mmCIF file of C-alpha atoms and ligand atoms in Angstrom:
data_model
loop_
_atom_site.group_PDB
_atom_site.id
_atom_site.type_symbol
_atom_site.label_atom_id
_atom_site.label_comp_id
_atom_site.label_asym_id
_atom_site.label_seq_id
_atom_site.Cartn_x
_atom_site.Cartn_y
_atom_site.Cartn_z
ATOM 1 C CA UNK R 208 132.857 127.885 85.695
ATOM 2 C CA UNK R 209 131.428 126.304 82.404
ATOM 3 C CA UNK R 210 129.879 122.867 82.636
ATOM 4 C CA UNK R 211 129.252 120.055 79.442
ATOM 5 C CA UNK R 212 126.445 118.236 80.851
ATOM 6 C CA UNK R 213 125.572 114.835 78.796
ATOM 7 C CA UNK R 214 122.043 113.512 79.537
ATOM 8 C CA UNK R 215 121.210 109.779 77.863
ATOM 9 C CA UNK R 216 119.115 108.130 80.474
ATOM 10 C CA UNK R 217 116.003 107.201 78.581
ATOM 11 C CA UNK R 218 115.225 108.451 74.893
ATOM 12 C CA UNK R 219 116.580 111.981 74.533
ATOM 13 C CA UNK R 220 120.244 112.163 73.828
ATOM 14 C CA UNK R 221 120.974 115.897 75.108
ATOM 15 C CA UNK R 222 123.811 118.198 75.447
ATOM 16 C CA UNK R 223 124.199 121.462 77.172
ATOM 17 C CA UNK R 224 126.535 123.853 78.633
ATOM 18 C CA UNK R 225 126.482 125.732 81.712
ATOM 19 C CA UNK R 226 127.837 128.588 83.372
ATOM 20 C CA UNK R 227 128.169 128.666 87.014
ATOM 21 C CA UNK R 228 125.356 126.122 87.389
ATOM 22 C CA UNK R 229 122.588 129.264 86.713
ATOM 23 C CA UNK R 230 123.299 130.477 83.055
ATOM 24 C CA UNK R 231 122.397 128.620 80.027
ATOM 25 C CA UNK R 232 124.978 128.750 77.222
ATOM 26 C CA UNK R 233 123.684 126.426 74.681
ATOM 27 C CA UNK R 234 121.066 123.166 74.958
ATOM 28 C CA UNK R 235 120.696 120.330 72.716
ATOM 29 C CA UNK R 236 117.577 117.816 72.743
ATOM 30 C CA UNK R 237 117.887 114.771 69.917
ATOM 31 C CA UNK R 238 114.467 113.317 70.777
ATOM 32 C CA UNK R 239 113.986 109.551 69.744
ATOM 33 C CA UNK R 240 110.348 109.648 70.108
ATOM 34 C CA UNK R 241 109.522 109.009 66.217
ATOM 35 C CA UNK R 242 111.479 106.152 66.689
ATOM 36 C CA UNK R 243 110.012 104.516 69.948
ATOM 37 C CA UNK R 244 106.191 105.478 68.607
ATOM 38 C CA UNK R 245 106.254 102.667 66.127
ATOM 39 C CA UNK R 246 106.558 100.509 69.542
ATOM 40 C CA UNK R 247 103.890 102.156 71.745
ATOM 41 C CA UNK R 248 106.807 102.861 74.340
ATOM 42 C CA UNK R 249 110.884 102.600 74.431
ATOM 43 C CA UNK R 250 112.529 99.410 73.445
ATOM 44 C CA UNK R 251 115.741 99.697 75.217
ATOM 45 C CA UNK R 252 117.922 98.504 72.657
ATOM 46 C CA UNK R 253 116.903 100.897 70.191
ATOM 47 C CA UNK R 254 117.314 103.479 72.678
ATOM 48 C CA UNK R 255 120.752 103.195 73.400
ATOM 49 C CA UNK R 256 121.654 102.699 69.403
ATOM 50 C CA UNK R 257 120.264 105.717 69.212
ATOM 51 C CA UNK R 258 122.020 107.306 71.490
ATOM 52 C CA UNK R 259 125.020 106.302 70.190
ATOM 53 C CA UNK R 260 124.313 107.573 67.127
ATOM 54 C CA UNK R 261 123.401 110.757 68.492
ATOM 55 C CA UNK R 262 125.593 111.944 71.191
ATOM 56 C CA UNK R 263 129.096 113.160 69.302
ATOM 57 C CA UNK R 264 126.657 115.021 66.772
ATOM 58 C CA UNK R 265 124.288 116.487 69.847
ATOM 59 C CA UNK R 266 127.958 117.406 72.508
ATOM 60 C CA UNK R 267 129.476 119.325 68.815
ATOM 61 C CA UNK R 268 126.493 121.257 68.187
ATOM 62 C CA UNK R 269 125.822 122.356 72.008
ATOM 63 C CA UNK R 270 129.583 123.649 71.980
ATOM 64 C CA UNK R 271 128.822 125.370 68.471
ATOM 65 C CA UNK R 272 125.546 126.509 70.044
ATOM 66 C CA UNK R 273 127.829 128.326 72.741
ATOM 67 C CA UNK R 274 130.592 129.511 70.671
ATOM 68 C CA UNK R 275 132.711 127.199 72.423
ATOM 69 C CA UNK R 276 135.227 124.816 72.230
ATOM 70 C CA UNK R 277 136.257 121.761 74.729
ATOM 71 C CA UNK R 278 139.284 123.975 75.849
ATOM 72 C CA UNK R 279 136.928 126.632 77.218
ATOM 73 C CA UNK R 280 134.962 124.040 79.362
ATOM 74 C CA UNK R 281 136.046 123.171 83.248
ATOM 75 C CA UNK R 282 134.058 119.725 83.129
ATOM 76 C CA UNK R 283 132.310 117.161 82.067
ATOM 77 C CA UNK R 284 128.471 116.436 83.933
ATOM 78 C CA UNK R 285 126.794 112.967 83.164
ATOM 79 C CA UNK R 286 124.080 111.535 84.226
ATOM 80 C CA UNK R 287 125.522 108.144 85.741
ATOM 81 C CA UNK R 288 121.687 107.131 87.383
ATOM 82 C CA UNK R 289 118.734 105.990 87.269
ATOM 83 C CA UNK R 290 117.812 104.910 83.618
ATOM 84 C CA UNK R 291 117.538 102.317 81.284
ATOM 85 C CA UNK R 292 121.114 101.100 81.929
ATOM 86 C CA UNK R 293 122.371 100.355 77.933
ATOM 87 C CA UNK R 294 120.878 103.988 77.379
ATOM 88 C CA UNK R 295 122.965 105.771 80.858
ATOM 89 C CA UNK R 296 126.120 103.157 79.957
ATOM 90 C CA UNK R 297 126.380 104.326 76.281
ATOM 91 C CA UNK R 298 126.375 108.272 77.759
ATOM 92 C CA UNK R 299 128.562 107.943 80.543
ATOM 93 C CA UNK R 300 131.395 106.117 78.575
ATOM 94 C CA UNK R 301 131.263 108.839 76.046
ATOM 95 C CA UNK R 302 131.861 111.351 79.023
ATOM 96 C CA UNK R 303 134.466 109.069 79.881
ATOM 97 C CA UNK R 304 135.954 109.244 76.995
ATOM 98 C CA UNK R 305 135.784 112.819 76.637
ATOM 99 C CA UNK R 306 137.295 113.520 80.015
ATOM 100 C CA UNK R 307 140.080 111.139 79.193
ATOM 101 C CA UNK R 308 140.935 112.629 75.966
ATOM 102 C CA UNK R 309 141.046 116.338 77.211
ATOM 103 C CA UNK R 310 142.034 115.894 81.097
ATOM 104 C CA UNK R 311 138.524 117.572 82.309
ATOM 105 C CA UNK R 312 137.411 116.287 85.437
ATOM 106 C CA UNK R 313 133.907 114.112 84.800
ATOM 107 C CA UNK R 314 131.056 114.863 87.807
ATOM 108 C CA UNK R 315 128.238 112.071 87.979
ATOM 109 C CA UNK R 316 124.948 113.374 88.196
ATOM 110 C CA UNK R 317 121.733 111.226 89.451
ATOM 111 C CA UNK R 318 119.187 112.715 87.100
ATOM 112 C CA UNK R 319 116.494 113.296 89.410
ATOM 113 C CA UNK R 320 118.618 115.729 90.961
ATOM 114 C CA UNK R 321 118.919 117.233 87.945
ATOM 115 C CA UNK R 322 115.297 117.232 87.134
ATOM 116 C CA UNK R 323 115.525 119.192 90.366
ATOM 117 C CA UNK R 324 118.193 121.565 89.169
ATOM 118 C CA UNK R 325 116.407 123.082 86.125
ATOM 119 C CA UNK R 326 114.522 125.064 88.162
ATOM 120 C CA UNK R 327 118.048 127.093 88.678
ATOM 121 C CA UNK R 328 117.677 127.916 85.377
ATOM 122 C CA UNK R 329 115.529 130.318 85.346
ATOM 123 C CA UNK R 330 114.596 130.934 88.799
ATOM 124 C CA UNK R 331 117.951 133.031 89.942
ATOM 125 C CA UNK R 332 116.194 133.587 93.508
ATOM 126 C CA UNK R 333 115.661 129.546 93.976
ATOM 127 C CA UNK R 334 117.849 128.056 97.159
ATOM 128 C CA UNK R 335 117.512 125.580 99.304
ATOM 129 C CA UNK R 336 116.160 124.680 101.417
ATOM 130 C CA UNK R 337 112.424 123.744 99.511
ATOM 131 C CA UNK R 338 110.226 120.807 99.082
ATOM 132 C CA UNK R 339 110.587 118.918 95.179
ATOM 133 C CA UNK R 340 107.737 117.457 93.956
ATOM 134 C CA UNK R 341 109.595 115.422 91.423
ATOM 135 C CA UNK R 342 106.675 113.948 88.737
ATOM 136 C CA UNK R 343 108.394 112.302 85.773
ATOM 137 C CA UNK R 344 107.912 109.356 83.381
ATOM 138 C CA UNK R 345 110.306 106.989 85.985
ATOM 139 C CA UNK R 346 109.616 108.512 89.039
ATOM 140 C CA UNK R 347 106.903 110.403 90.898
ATOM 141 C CA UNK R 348 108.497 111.362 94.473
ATOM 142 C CA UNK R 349 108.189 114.315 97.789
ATOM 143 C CA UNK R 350 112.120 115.144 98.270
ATOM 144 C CA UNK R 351 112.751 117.282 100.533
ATOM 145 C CA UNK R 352 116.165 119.578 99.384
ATOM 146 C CA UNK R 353 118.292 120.781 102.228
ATOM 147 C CA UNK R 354 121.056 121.526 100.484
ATOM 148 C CA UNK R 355 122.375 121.727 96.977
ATOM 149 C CA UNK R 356 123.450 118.199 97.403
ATOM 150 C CA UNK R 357 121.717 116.916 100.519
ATOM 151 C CA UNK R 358 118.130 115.365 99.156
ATOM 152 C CA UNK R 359 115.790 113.350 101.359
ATOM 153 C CA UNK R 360 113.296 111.368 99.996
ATOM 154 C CA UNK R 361 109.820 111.527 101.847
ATOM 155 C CA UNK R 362 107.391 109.825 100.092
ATOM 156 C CA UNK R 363 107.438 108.462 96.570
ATOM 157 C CA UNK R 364 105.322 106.184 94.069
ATOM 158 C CA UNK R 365 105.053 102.642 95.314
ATOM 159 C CA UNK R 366 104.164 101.303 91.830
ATOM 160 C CA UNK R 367 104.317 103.241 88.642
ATOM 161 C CA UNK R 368 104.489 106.795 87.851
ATOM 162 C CA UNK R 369 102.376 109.763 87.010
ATOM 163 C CA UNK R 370 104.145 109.518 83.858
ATOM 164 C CA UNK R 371 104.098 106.123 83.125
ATOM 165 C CA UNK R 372 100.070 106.541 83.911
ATOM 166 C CA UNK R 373 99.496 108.941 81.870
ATOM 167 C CA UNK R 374 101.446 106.814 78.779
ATOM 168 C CA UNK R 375 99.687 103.997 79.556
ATOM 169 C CA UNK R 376 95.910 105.633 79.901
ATOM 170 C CA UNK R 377 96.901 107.228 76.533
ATOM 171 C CA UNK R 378 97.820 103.893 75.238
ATOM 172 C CA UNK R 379 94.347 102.684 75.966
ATOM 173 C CA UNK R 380 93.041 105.259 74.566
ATOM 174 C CA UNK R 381 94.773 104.861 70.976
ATOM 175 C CA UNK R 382 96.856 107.962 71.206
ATOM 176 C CA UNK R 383 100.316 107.970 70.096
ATOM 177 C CA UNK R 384 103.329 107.591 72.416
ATOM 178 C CA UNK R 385 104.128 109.380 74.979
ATOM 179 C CA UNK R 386 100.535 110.209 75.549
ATOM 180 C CA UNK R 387 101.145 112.592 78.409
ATOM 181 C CA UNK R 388 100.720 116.011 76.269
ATOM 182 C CA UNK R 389 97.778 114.515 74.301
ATOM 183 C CA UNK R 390 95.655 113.635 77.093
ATOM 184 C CA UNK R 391 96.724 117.315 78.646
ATOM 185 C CA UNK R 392 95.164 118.631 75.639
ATOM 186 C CA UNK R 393 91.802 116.158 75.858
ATOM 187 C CA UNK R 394 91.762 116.639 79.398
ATOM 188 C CA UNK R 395 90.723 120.509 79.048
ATOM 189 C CA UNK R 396 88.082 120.092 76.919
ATOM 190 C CA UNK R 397 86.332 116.917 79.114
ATOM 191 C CA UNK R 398 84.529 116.673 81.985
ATOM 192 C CA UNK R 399 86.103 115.662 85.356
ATOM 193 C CA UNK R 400 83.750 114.203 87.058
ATOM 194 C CA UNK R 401 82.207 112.048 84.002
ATOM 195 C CA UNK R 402 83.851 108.821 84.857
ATOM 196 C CA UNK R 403 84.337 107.533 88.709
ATOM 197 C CA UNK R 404 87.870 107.149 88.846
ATOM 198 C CA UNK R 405 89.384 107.754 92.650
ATOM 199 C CA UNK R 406 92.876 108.627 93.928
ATOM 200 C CA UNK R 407 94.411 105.889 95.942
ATOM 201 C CA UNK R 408 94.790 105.297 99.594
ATOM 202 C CA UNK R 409 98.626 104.416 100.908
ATOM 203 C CA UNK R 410 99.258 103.021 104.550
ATOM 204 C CA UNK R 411 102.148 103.086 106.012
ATOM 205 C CA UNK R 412 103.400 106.748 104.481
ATOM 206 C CA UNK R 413 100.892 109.438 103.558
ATOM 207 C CA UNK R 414 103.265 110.672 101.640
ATOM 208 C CA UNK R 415 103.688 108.183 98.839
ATOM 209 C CA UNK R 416 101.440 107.698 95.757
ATOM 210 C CA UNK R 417 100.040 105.330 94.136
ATOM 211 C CA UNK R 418 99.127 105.144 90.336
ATOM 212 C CA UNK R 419 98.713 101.674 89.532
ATOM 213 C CA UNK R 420 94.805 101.434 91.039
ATOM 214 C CA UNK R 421 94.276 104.371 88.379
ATOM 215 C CA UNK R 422 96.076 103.103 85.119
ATOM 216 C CA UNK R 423 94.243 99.610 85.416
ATOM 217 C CA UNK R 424 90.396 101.385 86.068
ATOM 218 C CA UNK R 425 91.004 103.414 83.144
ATOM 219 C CA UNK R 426 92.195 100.619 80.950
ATOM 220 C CA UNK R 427 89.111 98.226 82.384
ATOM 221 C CA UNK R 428 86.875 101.227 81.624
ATOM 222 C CA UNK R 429 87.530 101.679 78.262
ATOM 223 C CA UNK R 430 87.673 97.678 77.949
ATOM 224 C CA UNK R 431 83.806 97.590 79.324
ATOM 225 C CA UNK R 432 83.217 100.408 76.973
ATOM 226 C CA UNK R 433 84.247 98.310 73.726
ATOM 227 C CA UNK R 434 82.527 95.449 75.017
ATOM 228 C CA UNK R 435 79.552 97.333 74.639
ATOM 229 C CA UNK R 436 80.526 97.635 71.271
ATOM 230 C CA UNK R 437 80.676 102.101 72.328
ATOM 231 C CA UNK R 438 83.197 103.719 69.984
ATOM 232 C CA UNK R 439 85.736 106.172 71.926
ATOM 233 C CA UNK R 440 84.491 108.797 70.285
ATOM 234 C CA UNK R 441 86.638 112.439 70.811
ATOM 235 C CA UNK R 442 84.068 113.221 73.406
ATOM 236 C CA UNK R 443 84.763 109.942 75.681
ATOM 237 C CA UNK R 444 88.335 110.231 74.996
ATOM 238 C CA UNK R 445 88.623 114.180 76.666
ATOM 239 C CA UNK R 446 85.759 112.635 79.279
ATOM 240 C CA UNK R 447 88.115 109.432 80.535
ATOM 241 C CA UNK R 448 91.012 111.907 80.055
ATOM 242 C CA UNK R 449 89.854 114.775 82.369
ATOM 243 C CA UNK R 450 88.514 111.962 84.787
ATOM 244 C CA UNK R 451 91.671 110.411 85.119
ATOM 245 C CA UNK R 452 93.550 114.038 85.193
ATOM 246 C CA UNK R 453 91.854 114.610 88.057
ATOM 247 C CA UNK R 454 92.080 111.502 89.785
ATOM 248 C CA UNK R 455 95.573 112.152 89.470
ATOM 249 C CA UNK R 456 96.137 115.568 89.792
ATOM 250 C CA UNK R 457 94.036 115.063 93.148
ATOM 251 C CA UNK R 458 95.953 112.021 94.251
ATOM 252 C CA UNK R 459 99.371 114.598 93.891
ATOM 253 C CA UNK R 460 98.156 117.487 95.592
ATOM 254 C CA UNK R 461 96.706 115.583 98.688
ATOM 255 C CA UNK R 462 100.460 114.807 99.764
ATOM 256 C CA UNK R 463 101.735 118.021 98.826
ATOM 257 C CA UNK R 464 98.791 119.811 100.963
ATOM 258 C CA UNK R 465 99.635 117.562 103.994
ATOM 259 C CA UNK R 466 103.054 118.211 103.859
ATOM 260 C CA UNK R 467 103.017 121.773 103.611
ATOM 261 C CA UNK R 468 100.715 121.917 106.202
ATOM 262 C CA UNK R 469 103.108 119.872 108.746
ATOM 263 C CA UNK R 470 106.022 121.712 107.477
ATOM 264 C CA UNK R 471 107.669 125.161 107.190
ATOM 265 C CA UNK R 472 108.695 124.771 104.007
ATOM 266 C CA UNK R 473 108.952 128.236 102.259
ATOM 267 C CA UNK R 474 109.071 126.781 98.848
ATOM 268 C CA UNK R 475 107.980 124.516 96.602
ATOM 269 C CA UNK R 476 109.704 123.226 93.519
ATOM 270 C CA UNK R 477 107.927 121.203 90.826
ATOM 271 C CA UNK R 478 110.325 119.044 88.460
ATOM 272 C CA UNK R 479 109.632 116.361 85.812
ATOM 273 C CA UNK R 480 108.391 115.555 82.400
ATOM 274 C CA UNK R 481 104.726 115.985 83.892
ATOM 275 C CA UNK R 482 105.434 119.011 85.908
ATOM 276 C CA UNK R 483 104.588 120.442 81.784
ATOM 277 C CA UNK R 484 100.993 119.055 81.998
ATOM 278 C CA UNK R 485 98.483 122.237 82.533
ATOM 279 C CA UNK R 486 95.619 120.883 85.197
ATOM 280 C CA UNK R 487 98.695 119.432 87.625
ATOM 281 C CA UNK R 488 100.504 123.138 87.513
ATOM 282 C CA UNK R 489 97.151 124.881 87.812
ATOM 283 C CA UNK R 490 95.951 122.967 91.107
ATOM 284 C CA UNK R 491 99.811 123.191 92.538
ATOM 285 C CA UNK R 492 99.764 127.439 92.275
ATOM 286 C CA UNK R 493 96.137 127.329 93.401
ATOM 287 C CA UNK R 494 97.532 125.065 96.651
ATOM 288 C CA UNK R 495 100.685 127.512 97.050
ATOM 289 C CA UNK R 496 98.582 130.476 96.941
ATOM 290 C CA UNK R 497 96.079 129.172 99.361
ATOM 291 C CA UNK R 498 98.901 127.945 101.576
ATOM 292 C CA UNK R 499 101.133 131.007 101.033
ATOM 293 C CA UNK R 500 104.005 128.774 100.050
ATOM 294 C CA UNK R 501 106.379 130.689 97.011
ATOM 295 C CA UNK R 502 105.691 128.058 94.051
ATOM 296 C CA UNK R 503 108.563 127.493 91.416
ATOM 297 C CA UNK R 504 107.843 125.978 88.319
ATOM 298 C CA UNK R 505 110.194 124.861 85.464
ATOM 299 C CA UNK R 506 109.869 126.274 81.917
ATOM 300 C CA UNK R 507 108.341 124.218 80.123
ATOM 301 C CA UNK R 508 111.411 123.408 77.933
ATOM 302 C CA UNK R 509 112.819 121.880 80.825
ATOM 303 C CA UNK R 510 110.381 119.771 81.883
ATOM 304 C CA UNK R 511 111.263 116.611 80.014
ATOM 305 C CA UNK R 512 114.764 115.658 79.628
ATOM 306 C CA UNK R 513 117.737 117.612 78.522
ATOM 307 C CA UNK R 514 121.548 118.439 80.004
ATOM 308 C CA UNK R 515 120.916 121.573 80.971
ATOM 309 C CA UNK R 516 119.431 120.549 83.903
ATOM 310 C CA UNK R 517 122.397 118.082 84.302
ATOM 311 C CA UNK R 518 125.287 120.748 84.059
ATOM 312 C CA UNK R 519 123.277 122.957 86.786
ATOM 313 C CA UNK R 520 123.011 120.114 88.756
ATOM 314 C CA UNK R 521 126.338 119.093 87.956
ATOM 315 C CA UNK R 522 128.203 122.615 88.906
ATOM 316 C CA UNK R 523 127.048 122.194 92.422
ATOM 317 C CA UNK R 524 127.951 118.315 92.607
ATOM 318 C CA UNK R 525 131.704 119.509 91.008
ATOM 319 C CA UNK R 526 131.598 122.517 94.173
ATOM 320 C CA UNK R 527 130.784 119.674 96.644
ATOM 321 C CA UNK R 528 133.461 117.962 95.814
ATOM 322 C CA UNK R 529 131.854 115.064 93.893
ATOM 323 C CA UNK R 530 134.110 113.577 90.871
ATOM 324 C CA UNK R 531 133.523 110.660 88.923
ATOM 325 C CA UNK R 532 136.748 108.025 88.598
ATOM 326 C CA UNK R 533 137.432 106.575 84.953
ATOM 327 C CA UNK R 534 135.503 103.028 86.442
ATOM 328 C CA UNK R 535 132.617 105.023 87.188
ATOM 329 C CA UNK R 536 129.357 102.413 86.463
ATOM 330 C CA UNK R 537 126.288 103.013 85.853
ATOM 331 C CA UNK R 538 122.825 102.539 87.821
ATOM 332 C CA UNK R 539 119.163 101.649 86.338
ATOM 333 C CA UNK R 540 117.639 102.123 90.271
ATOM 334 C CA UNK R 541 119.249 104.644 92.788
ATOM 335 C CA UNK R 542 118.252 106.225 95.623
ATOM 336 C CA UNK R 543 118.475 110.609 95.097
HETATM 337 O O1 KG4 F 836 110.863 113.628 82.912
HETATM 338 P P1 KG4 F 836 110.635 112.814 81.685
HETATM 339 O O2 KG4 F 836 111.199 113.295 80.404
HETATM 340 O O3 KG4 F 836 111.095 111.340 81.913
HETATM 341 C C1 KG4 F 836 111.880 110.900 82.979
HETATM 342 O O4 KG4 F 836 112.902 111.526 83.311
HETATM 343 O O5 KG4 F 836 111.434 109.883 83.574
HETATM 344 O O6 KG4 F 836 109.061 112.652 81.559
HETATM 345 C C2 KG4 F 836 108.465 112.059 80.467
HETATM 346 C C3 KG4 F 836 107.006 111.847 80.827
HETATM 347 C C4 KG4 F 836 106.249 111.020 79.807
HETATM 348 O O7 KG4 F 836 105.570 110.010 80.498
HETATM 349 C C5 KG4 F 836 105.271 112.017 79.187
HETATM 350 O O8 KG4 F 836 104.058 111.452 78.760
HETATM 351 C C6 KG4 F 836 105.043 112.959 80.357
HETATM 352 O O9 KG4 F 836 106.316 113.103 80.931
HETATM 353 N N1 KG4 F 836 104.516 114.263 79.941
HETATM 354 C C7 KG4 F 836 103.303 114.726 80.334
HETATM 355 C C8 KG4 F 836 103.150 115.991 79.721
HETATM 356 N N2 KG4 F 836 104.266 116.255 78.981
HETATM 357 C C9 KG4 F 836 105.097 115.171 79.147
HETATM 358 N N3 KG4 F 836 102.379 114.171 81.119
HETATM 359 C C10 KG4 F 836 101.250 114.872 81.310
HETATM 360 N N4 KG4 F 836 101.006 116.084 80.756
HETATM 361 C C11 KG4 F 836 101.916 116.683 79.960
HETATM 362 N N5 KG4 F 836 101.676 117.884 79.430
#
């Protein structure tokens, strides 16, 4: 069964098809970042102009891609939530569209599930049930996956991000947007331990994070720093970065450690635009290995977003039954 997946939740407008929910035909990323770096972030607007711009250009070429035409695909997959809601709207009424025009039957996909889903990708062993450790630019959460389509949440962020930390600590820093892969690259060459920054503590649930505490030290510490009249030279910059990195990391792999120590879980399953930054996939194998818990990782060309990961996702929505009417709305917040 071949699967269009349509992915438009933030600033990538993305295309891809699917076979069977495991084999990648064709996948097509338009990124908007040149656009949203002249803002230090994404201006909604812009991103769903963009998109619109985009998406008939980005679904043609990801047929092309897979010598395909609509007439050899069984359905449409969108993402239908959570996102910047002009951005998801502007997606899901092309899919509409689409499925009206040519009969296909449209699947709504929440895109963290998909984040999820990559994973199947390239990991043709990968079944539930595993842990998720879902660390992305909206959403840093534990989910635990019983089922292809039966998620529980157990612990996520309670303010921002990793990703959103890592943007903003970047920001600070005067590297362009999205910072995450810059300060991956600083972060190796400074020294972890040069600035004091400390994970937070959570009550109530061990097993959500925190990144808030983080973002604002860093952003007071290079604040002090210019007061002092100190230019960030390269050397502070990789020093604050691999301080904070680990702060982070540590702050991550605390919960995961916990949890696979109260659990059986024979797998875990890292997902998300930071599940691509180095130090974070380094201390997650070292964990796994330690804990003897099998450890799959995403490519990283499926880290950030894209539709492959919503037509895998979307195959075994379609098998559980899940279709999307034609008033299908969309969601900025949803629970996975
Ligand atoms: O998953 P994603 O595309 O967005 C959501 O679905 O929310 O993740 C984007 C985020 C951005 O914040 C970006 O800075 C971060 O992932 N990111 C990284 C790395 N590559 C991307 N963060 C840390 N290290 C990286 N190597």
């Amino acid at each position: 069964m071949r699967i269009l997946g349509l992915e438009s939740s933030c600033d990538e407008t993305a295309a891809a098809v699917v076979e069977d929910g495991r084999t990648l035909l064709s996948s097509v990323v338009a990124s908007q970042i040149e656009i949203h770096k002249l803002y230090g972030g994404v201006v909604p607007e812009i991103a769903s102009r963009a998109h619109t711009e985009a998406i008939c250009g980005v679904t043609r070429s990801a047929l092309e891609k897979a010598s395909l035409s609509m007439a050899d695909v069984d359905a449409i997959a969108v993402t239908v939530e959570p996102g910047l809601i002009g951005a998801l709207l502007t997606g899901l009424s092309f899919a509409k569209g689409l499925a009206c025009a040519t009969g296909k039957p449209l699947v709504p996909v929440h895109h963290i599930r998909g984040h999820i889903a990559a994973n199947y990708l390239v990991h043709p062993q990968l079944e539930p049930p595993f842990i998720a450790l879902v660390v992305s630019g909206g959403d840093t959460s534990l989910i635990q996956v019983d089922g292809y389509t039966d998620f529980k949440r157990i612990g996520q962020t309670r303010d921002d991000a990793a990703g959103e930390a890592f943007d903003k600590a970047a920001r600070v820093l005067g590297l362009p947007y999205p910072g995450g892969v810059m300060m991956d690259k600083l972060a190796s060459i400074g020294r972890k331990d040069a600035f004091p920054f400390t994970p937070a503590t959570v009550h109530n649930n061990e097993y959500d994070f925190s990144f808030s505490g983080l973002k604002t030290a860093v952003i007071n510490c290079v604040h002090n720093l210019n007061l002092r009249g100190q230019t960030l030279e390269e050397a502070v910059k990789a020093d604050i970065a691999a301080s904070f990195t680990e702060a982070l990391v540590r702050t991550i792999v605390t919960r995961v450690s916990l949890l696979l120590e109260r659990t059986d879980a024979p797998a875990l399953v890292l997902a998300g635009g930071v599940a691509a930054n180095s130090h974070l996939r380094a201390a997650v194998s070292e964990l796994c290995e330690r804990k003897g818990c099998a450890l799959y990782l995403p490519p990283l060309s499926l880290c950030g977003d894209n539709a492959a990961m919503i037509a895998a996702q979307g195959y075994y929505e379609f098998q559980a039954g899940s279709r999307a009417p034609l008033s299908q709305n969309a969601y900025a917040t949803a629970s996975v």
